[in-house]
């Protein structure tokens, strides 16, 4: 158990819909990262938050957005969903602001868009 | 910029045989290198990492990796495969992207262990 929790575990929705994925980092970790894992793209970095502020964006679509709240939990919002958004979404956390610190991954949320 | 190439998306070994998973990297800054493992239906877990110092790094579960700067490689090895090693392995490199030092993951190598 990494100490990172993600909800829900599975999500099935339809095209055009909007969903919110939630992540609680390990106790004491200030950084939260979001990744998308799909069969054809591998593990893609989406976005990094440190102590409530956005640090960096990766391959995140404009239809996607994220935020980190004062209690350090984070939410990833996916809107106008398309079939191609079906993937595993991982959240990871680390102590410091540098993304090169060891990252602890949650169990993931499997999103299926029908 | 930085990138990671993992040679072989699928590797099969017999139980008890040597495990060798290949990783080559490129990085515009001195690299930090990582190997993560992902068991079925789980998140990624750090196996080992190289930052500075000794180039042979030992990790959990009997795995080790050697940083070879001249070859830009960080191959993962284990002398004797166990059935429980069946998983997907990801090599990752810390690099610089517009002043932000981010970790870039390889595509992953699925290890199958044959009894």
CSV table of C-alpha atoms in Angstrom, one decimal:
chain,number,residue,atom,x,y,z
A,1,UNK,CA,0.0,0.0,0.0
A,2,UNK,CA,1.6,3.2,-1.2
A,3,UNK,CA,-0.5,5.5,1.0
A,4,UNK,CA,-2.0,7.2,-2.1
A,5,UNK,CA,-5.7,6.7,-2.5
A,6,UNK,CA,-7.8,7.2,-5.6
A,7,UNK,CA,-11.5,7.1,-6.1
A,8,UNK,CA,-13.4,5.7,-7.8
A,9,UNK,CA,-11.6,2.5,-8.9
A,10,UNK,CA,-13.8,2.1,-12.0
A,11,UNK,CA,-15.9,4.5,-13.9
A,12,UNK,CA,-18.0,3.8,-16.9
A,13,UNK,CA,-19.6,6.7,-18.8
A,14,UNK,CA,-20.8,7.8,-22.2
A,15,UNK,CA,-19.2,10.1,-24.8
A,16,UNK,CA,-19.8,13.7,-24.2
A,17,UNK,CA,-20.1,13.3,-20.4
A,18,UNK,CA,-17.9,14.8,-17.6
A,19,UNK,CA,-16.3,13.0,-14.8
A,20,UNK,CA,-14.1,13.8,-11.8
A,21,UNK,CA,-11.4,11.6,-10.5
A,22,UNK,CA,-10.1,12.1,-6.9
A,23,UNK,CA,-6.7,11.6,-5.3
A,24,UNK,CA,-5.5,11.8,-1.8
A,25,UNK,CA,-1.7,11.9,-1.5
A,26,UNK,CA,0.4,10.3,1.1
A,27,UNK,CA,0.5,12.1,4.5
A,28,UNK,CA,3.0,14.9,4.3
A,29,UNK,CA,3.4,14.8,0.5
A,30,UNK,CA,2.9,18.2,-1.1
A,31,UNK,CA,3.2,17.2,-4.7
A,32,UNK,CA,0.6,15.5,-6.7
A,33,UNK,CA,1.0,14.2,-10.3
A,34,UNK,CA,-1.6,12.9,-12.7
A,35,UNK,CA,-0.8,10.3,-15.4
A,36,UNK,CA,-2.8,8.6,-18.1
A,37,UNK,CA,-1.9,5.1,-19.1
A,38,UNK,CA,-3.2,3.6,-22.3
A,39,UNK,CA,-2.1,0.6,-24.4
A,40,UNK,CA,-1.0,2.7,-27.3
A,41,UNK,CA,0.5,5.7,-25.5
A,42,UNK,CA,2.1,4.1,-22.4
A,43,UNK,CA,2.3,6.3,-19.3
A,44,UNK,CA,1.8,9.9,-20.2
A,45,UNK,CA,2.4,12.7,-17.7
A,46,UNK,CA,-0.6,15.1,-17.5
A,47,UNK,CA,0.0,17.6,-14.8
A,48,UNK,CA,1.9,18.3,-11.5
A,49,UNK,CA,0.7,20.4,-8.6
A,50,UNK,CA,2.8,21.4,-5.6
A,51,UNK,CA,1.1,22.7,-2.5
A,52,UNK,CA,-1.9,23.9,-4.4
A,53,UNK,CA,-0.1,25.5,-7.3
A,54,UNK,CA,0.3,24.1,-10.8
A,55,UNK,CA,4.0,23.3,-11.4
A,56,UNK,CA,4.0,21.8,-14.9
A,57,UNK,CA,1.7,20.6,-17.6
A,58,UNK,CA,2.4,17.6,-19.8
A,59,UNK,CA,0.3,16.1,-22.5
A,60,UNK,CA,-3.0,17.3,-21.0
A,61,UNK,CA,-5.9,18.1,-23.3
A,62,UNK,CA,-7.8,21.3,-23.0
A,63,UNK,CA,-10.9,19.3,-22.1
A,64,UNK,CA,-9.1,18.1,-19.0
A,65,UNK,CA,-8.4,20.2,-15.9
A,66,UNK,CA,-7.1,19.6,-12.4
A,67,UNK,CA,-6.7,21.3,-9.1
A,68,UNK,CA,-5.2,20.7,-5.7
A,69,UNK,CA,-7.1,21.8,-2.7
A,70,UNK,CA,-5.9,23.3,0.6
A,71,UNK,CA,-6.1,19.9,2.2
A,72,UNK,CA,-3.7,18.7,-0.6
A,73,UNK,CA,-6.2,16.3,-2.2
A,74,UNK,CA,-6.5,16.7,-6.0
A,75,UNK,CA,-9.2,16.3,-8.6
A,76,UNK,CA,-8.8,15.6,-12.3
A,77,UNK,CA,-11.8,16.8,-14.3
A,78,UNK,CA,-12.4,15.2,-17.7
A,79,UNK,CA,-15.1,16.8,-19.9
A,80,UNK,CA,-16.6,16.2,-23.3
A,81,UNK,CA,-15.4,12.6,-23.1
A,82,UNK,CA,-14.4,10.7,-26.2
A,83,UNK,CA,-13.9,7.0,-26.7
A,84,UNK,CA,-10.1,7.6,-26.8
A,85,UNK,CA,-10.1,8.9,-23.3
A,86,UNK,CA,-10.7,5.4,-22.0
A,87,UNK,CA,-7.6,4.6,-20.0
A,88,UNK,CA,-6.1,4.1,-16.5
A,89,UNK,CA,-5.6,7.3,-14.7
A,90,UNK,CA,-3.0,7.3,-12.0
A,91,UNK,CA,-2.2,9.8,-9.3
A,92,UNK,CA,1.2,9.9,-7.7
A,93,UNK,CA,2.6,12.0,-4.8
A,94,UNK,CA,6.0,13.0,-3.6
A,95,UNK,CA,7.5,15.0,-0.8
A,96,UNK,CA,9.1,17.9,-2.5
A,97,UNK,CA,8.4,20.2,-5.4
A,98,UNK,CA,10.8,18.4,-7.8
A,99,UNK,CA,9.3,15.8,-10.0
A,100,UNK,CA,12.5,13.8,-9.7
A,101,UNK,CA,11.7,12.8,-6.2
A,102,UNK,CA,10.5,9.3,-5.7
A,103,UNK,CA,6.8,9.2,-6.7
A,104,UNK,CA,4.3,7.0,-4.9
A,105,UNK,CA,1.5,5.8,-7.1
A,106,UNK,CA,-2.1,5.2,-6.3
A,107,UNK,CA,-4.0,2.1,-7.6
A,108,UNK,CA,-5.5,4.1,-10.4
A,109,UNK,CA,-9.0,4.8,-11.8
A,110,UNK,CA,-10.0,2.8,-14.8
A,111,UNK,CA,-12.2,5.0,-17.1
A,112,UNK,CA,-14.3,3.4,-19.8
A,113,UNK,CA,-16.0,5.7,-22.2
A,114,UNK,CA,-18.8,4.0,-24.2
B,1,UNK,CA,14.6,17.3,-23.4
B,2,UNK,CA,14.8,13.7,-22.3
B,3,UNK,CA,13.6,10.4,-23.6
B,4,UNK,CA,13.7,6.7,-22.6
B,5,UNK,CA,13.8,3.7,-24.9
B,6,UNK,CA,13.0,0.3,-23.6
B,7,UNK,CA,14.0,-2.4,-25.9
B,8,UNK,CA,11.4,-5.2,-26.1
B,9,UNK,CA,7.9,-4.6,-25.0
B,10,UNK,CA,7.6,-8.2,-24.0
B,11,UNK,CA,10.3,-10.4,-22.5
B,12,UNK,CA,9.9,-14.1,-21.5
B,13,UNK,CA,12.3,-16.0,-19.3
B,14,UNK,CA,12.2,-19.3,-17.6
B,15,UNK,CA,11.9,-19.5,-13.9
B,16,UNK,CA,15.5,-19.4,-12.4
B,17,UNK,CA,16.9,-17.8,-15.5
B,18,UNK,CA,18.6,-14.4,-15.7
B,19,UNK,CA,16.3,-11.4,-16.2
B,20,UNK,CA,17.7,-8.6,-18.3
B,21,UNK,CA,15.5,-5.6,-19.2
B,22,UNK,CA,17.1,-3.0,-21.4
B,23,UNK,CA,16.8,0.8,-21.0
B,24,UNK,CA,18.6,3.5,-22.9
B,25,UNK,CA,18.1,7.2,-22.1
B,26,UNK,CA,18.9,10.6,-23.3
B,27,UNK,CA,18.9,13.7,-21.1
B,28,UNK,CA,20.2,17.2,-21.4
B,29,UNK,CA,21.1,17.3,-17.7
B,30,UNK,CA,22.8,14.8,-15.5
B,31,UNK,CA,20.3,12.0,-15.3
B,32,UNK,CA,18.5,10.6,-12.4
B,33,UNK,CA,17.2,7.2,-13.5
B,34,UNK,CA,14.5,5.0,-12.1
B,35,UNK,CA,13.0,1.6,-12.5
B,36,UNK,CA,9.4,1.1,-11.5
B,37,UNK,CA,7.3,-2.1,-11.5
B,38,UNK,CA,3.6,-2.5,-12.0
B,39,UNK,CA,1.9,-5.6,-10.9
B,40,UNK,CA,-1.5,-6.4,-12.5
B,41,UNK,CA,-4.3,-4.1,-11.4
B,42,UNK,CA,-1.9,-2.0,-9.2
B,43,UNK,CA,-0.1,1.3,-9.4
B,44,UNK,CA,3.6,1.6,-10.1
B,45,UNK,CA,6.1,0.9,-7.3
B,46,UNK,CA,9.7,2.1,-7.2
B,47,UNK,CA,12.3,-0.7,-7.7
B,48,UNK,CA,15.4,1.3,-7.6
B,49,UNK,CA,16.9,4.6,-8.6
B,50,UNK,CA,20.2,6.1,-9.5
B,51,UNK,CA,21.0,9.8,-8.7
B,52,UNK,CA,24.7,10.2,-8.1
B,53,UNK,CA,27.6,8.0,-6.7
B,54,UNK,CA,27.9,4.3,-7.1
B,55,UNK,CA,26.8,3.3,-10.6
B,56,UNK,CA,25.6,-0.2,-9.6
B,57,UNK,CA,22.3,0.3,-7.8
B,58,UNK,CA,20.6,-2.4,-5.8
B,59,UNK,CA,16.8,-2.4,-5.4
B,60,UNK,CA,14.0,-4.4,-3.9
B,61,UNK,CA,13.2,-8.1,-4.7
B,62,UNK,CA,16.8,-8.9,-5.8
B,63,UNK,CA,16.9,-6.5,-8.8
B,64,UNK,CA,19.8,-4.3,-9.6
B,65,UNK,CA,20.8,-1.9,-12.4
B,66,UNK,CA,24.0,-0.4,-13.6
B,67,UNK,CA,24.3,3.2,-14.9
B,68,UNK,CA,26.7,3.3,-17.8
B,69,UNK,CA,27.2,6.9,-18.9
B,70,UNK,CA,29.2,6.0,-22.0
B,71,UNK,CA,26.4,3.7,-23.3
B,72,UNK,CA,23.6,5.9,-22.0
B,73,UNK,CA,22.1,2.8,-20.5
B,74,UNK,CA,20.5,1.7,-17.3
B,75,UNK,CA,19.6,-2.0,-17.8
B,76,UNK,CA,17.8,-3.9,-15.1
B,77,UNK,CA,18.9,-7.4,-14.1
B,78,UNK,CA,18.1,-10.1,-11.7
B,79,UNK,CA,20.2,-13.3,-11.5
B,80,UNK,CA,17.3,-15.7,-11.1
B,81,UNK,CA,13.7,-15.1,-12.1
B,82,UNK,CA,10.8,-16.0,-9.8
B,83,UNK,CA,7.2,-16.5,-10.8
B,84,UNK,CA,6.3,-13.4,-8.7
B,85,UNK,CA,8.5,-11.2,-10.9
B,86,UNK,CA,5.9,-11.4,-13.7
B,87,UNK,CA,4.9,-7.8,-14.1
B,88,UNK,CA,5.4,-4.7,-16.3
B,89,UNK,CA,8.6,-2.7,-15.7
B,90,UNK,CA,9.1,0.9,-16.5
B,91,UNK,CA,12.4,2.8,-16.9
B,92,UNK,CA,12.2,6.5,-16.3
B,93,UNK,CA,14.7,9.4,-16.5
B,94,UNK,CA,14.7,12.8,-14.9
B,95,UNK,CA,15.4,15.5,-17.4
B,96,UNK,CA,14.9,19.1,-18.1
B,97,UNK,CA,11.9,20.5,-20.0
B,98,UNK,CA,11.9,24.2,-20.2
B,99,UNK,CA,13.4,24.7,-16.8
B,100,UNK,CA,11.1,22.1,-15.2
B,101,UNK,CA,12.8,18.9,-14.2
B,102,UNK,CA,10.3,16.2,-15.0
B,103,UNK,CA,10.4,12.4,-15.1
B,104,UNK,CA,9.7,10.8,-18.4
B,105,UNK,CA,8.7,7.1,-18.5
B,106,UNK,CA,9.5,4.5,-21.1
B,107,UNK,CA,6.7,2.5,-22.8
B,108,UNK,CA,7.2,-0.4,-20.4
B,109,UNK,CA,8.4,-4.0,-20.8
B,110,UNK,CA,6.1,-6.9,-19.8
B,111,UNK,CA,8.0,-9.7,-18.2
B,112,UNK,CA,6.6,-13.2,-18.5
B,113,UNK,CA,8.1,-15.9,-16.3
B,114,UNK,CA,7.7,-19.4,-17.6
B,115,UNK,CA,7.6,-22.3,-15.1
